[in-house]
Amino acid sequence: MTISVDKDKKLFTLQTKNSTYQMKVSRFGYLYHLYYGKKIEEPDLSYLLYNGPSNYAPYPHESSDKMGSLTLTSQEYPSVGTGDLGSVALDLENADGTHVVNLKYKNYQILDNKYSLEQMPSFYGQGVQTLRIVLVDEVSGIEVELLYGVFDKYDLLTRAVRVSNFGKQAVKLNRVQSLSLDLLHGNFDLIHFHGRWGSERNLEKLPISHTTTTLSSNYGVSSAKENPGFIVTTKNADEMSGSCYGFNLVYSGDFNATAEQGTLGQNRITMGLGDNQFSWKLEPGASFESPEAVMSFSSHGLTQLSHNFHDAIRNNLCRSKYEKVRRPVLINNWEATYFDFTGKKLLAIAKAAKKLDVDLFVLDDGWFGNRSNEDHALGDWFVNEKKLGLSLKELVQKVNNLGMDFGLWFEPEMVSEDSKLYRHHPDWVLNFPDRKPLLGRNQLVLDLSKESVRNYLFERISDILDSANVSYIKWDMNRPITDWYSKGLKDQGELQHRYVLGLYDLLGRLTRKYPDVLFEGCASGGARFDLGMLAYEPQIWTSDNTDPINRLNIQYGTSFFYPLSAMGSHVSVSPNHQNGRITPFATRSAVAMAGTFGYELDVTKMSEVEQQQAKDATDFYKKIQDMTINGDLYRLLSPYADNDLVAWQVVSKDKSQSLLTIVATDVVANPAFIYLKLRGLAEFSDYKVDGQIYSGQTLMNAGLKLDPLKGSYSSRQILIEKVS
Ligand code: DGJ
């Protein structure tokens, strides 16, 4: 049983393969959190609760023994005005201006299917049970449904909250978090992933302390500044040991997460919608749904935690047919030409790429309107046949004739001031009244909360897709969203969230209409790399920074939550366009193979030697792609450790094959041998490595001994194959 309820003790228990989660209704009807961690069979962990004196903390009126202060006891869903003085999950303003919602247990239900959300994506799954617990505030008539989806085999729980107003007066929701988790005792570290353009998802580790740490984005997108995924670990946890809790949000807009220790040393984590300018009017009879949060537990360190997320994302989030099939190796013309191309030039690149066994040619920015540089024409989604020298249909046909598929870039959410669209519909952008809008890359943001805007985009994109055989879309988005004002919207505090709902509506309509098109996400690289986008787009361009050495950090940080099948990763030219670094082709391709592989350079300018290297690389990738897309990733040597080497291993699910990649970030004279203990192999099977046979046990315990790497940024890829 994944969900069990002890009605007498009022205990709710969620069990997954290796974890247990328990809650209990208190004597006054509050829902307490008891435990989340390593699996315990048939637990009753009520004894753990704080039952000491309140010591001047506020306690409920009905408590004649002066005990039961909510701020000292662990809560399942803490709310405002109840005497819980930590970060609360729910804050609202009643019609009389008060901030109070005193939630008590009402009833529960177990569903034999996974709940879904009406307007936002969420994880799905056959045979996944849902626990629904209803809490109510008798005075205002506000009801809160806590929803839990139990993904047994990934040790993963999903959570969402639905707030309904059964009272007589409207209330204003100011903060609705998707989850709150109180860990009763222990000292923990917080690992989060911050960054900026060209340097996304850098790992930082902080102790959870008595100050409140807030992780958030107010960029309108999940952002490069902070990824919504974060991890809480016991002290000294590492890849293979220690307790780790992972948290993430199926959402692509502003978010908020907090971690803090309470006065008695208990730890509280909250996560959900950004509440920066959020306010949502809930009329009598109306409901509000939170985005879905996901959490997973591993008692065996970070690698297992990553595997839980990777498997769940690959199997139960995105409904695109591409999620499970071999992804095309692509060539994108952006770094090859930027805006400076003609149809002839593009075809020359496609032809040269075909010789490298590339499957898909992607035409990036600049094919529409008068888009000669980044200052013009966003929004004018009409093919510029003059620039191309032929129609899109003809261009696609010619690429198809080469035996390649064709893909196209869009940046649907944006508009240039210099565009026909903006001239016709100046009121379609986000812009404060009577003020000049802020610019980002010289562009404005379309107001996706408006149905008319979404309909325009749906029609324009559909027209293009119907006019030619386009089998891939790169969906770009190149500026933070500011100027949050939507003409005609009554409550502007709802706008940020309505924008994201509008985006999901548009993506949902397009992906349903064009199930054979592969969508790849992008936001100036990886500024919107999140589970919400991954629900529609199986892969996302990880970063605009294609330097393989910088990419070691970026892809390392990204890999804690997101599988390699989600990470767009291309070979680009050397010296690199972003940082000028010179690296060998083999290292550029080895790093790009830790993702959905492709090229981003002018292949017509490659030397014959490099062309041969590229062909070999493509063919090798195709051989190992199934392992990369579906296998298990092991981070062996971190780019943050001071050892001049970064290494990782991908192992096929059946453990018959593994690819080890090692990259030198620096080299020295008189180097030591490289010793690496491999992971994830079958202990009692034999493997062939570099012509030698070793048992899995040997490779994982005694380790592999390799010659030192020589030469700037050199690398090695070693295929390890099971022989018996
Ligand atoms: C930003 C993206 O990240 C790039 O890959 C490229 O598509 C440009 N936008 C095009 O404007």
mmCIF file of N, CA and C in Angstrom, residues 427 429-431 447 449-450 483-490 492 495:
data_model
loop_
_atom_site.group_PDB
_atom_site.id
_atom_site.type_symbol
_atom_site.label_atom_id
_atom_site.label_comp_id
_atom_site.label_asym_id
_atom_site.label_seq_id
_atom_site.Cartn_x
_atom_site.Cartn_y
_atom_site.Cartn_z
ATOM 1 N N ASP A 427 -1.127 47.932 -27.648
ATOM 2 C CA ASP A 427 -1.719 47.555 -26.355
ATOM 3 C C ASP A 427 -1.552 46.062 -26.058
ATOM 4 N N VAL A 429 1.329 44.674 -25.458
ATOM 5 C CA VAL A 429 2.563 44.425 -24.689
ATOM 6 C C VAL A 429 2.349 44.738 -23.208
ATOM 7 N N LEU A 430 3.224 44.179 -22.395
ATOM 8 C CA LEU A 430 3.243 44.538 -20.981
ATOM 9 C C LEU A 430 3.917 45.892 -20.884
ATOM 10 N N ASN A 431 3.252 46.849 -20.245
ATOM 11 C CA ASN A 431 3.799 48.200 -20.191
ATOM 12 C C ASN A 431 3.018 49.000 -19.152
ATOM 13 N N ASP A 447 1.734 40.369 -24.040
ATOM 14 C CA ASP A 447 0.922 40.065 -22.869
ATOM 15 C C ASP A 447 0.180 38.740 -23.093
ATOM 16 N N SER A 449 -1.273 36.947 -21.122
ATOM 17 C CA SER A 449 -2.499 36.724 -20.342
ATOM 18 C C SER A 449 -3.724 37.009 -21.221
ATOM 19 N N LYS A 450 -3.508 37.659 -22.354
ATOM 20 C CA LYS A 450 -4.623 38.011 -23.252
ATOM 21 C C LYS A 450 -4.847 36.897 -24.283
ATOM 22 N N ASP A 483 7.721 45.482 -16.305
ATOM 23 C CA ASP A 483 6.570 46.309 -16.713
ATOM 24 C C ASP A 483 5.248 45.549 -16.580
ATOM 25 N N TRP A 484 5.025 44.985 -15.405
ATOM 26 C CA TRP A 484 3.872 44.117 -15.207
ATOM 27 C C TRP A 484 2.575 44.906 -15.131
ATOM 28 N N TYR A 485 2.045 45.232 -16.267
ATOM 29 C CA TYR A 485 0.726 45.862 -16.318
ATOM 30 C C TYR A 485 0.015 45.375 -17.581
ATOM 31 N N SER A 486 -1.209 44.909 -17.398
ATOM 32 C CA SER A 486 -1.989 44.414 -18.521
ATOM 33 C C SER A 486 -3.243 45.259 -18.636
ATOM 34 N N LYS A 487 -3.355 45.891 -19.782
ATOM 35 C CA LYS A 487 -4.505 46.786 -19.969
ATOM 36 C C LYS A 487 -5.807 45.971 -19.856
ATOM 37 N N GLY A 488 -6.704 46.460 -19.006
ATOM 38 C CA GLY A 488 -8.013 45.808 -18.909
ATOM 39 C C GLY A 488 -8.092 44.737 -17.828
ATOM 40 N N LEU A 489 -6.955 44.353 -17.265
ATOM 41 C CA LEU A 489 -7.011 43.326 -16.208
ATOM 42 C C LEU A 489 -7.382 44.008 -14.887
ATOM 43 N N LYS A 490 -8.384 43.449 -14.200
ATOM 44 C CA LYS A 490 -8.900 44.110 -12.989
ATOM 45 C C LYS A 490 -7.882 44.069 -11.848
ATOM 46 N N GLN A 492 -4.159 43.538 -11.021
ATOM 47 C CA GLN A 492 -2.823 43.424 -11.632
ATOM 48 C C GLN A 492 -1.923 42.445 -10.870
ATOM 49 N N LEU A 495 -1.270 39.145 -12.607
ATOM 50 C CA LEU A 495 -0.718 39.134 -13.963
ATOM 51 C C LEU A 495 0.432 38.146 -14.166
#
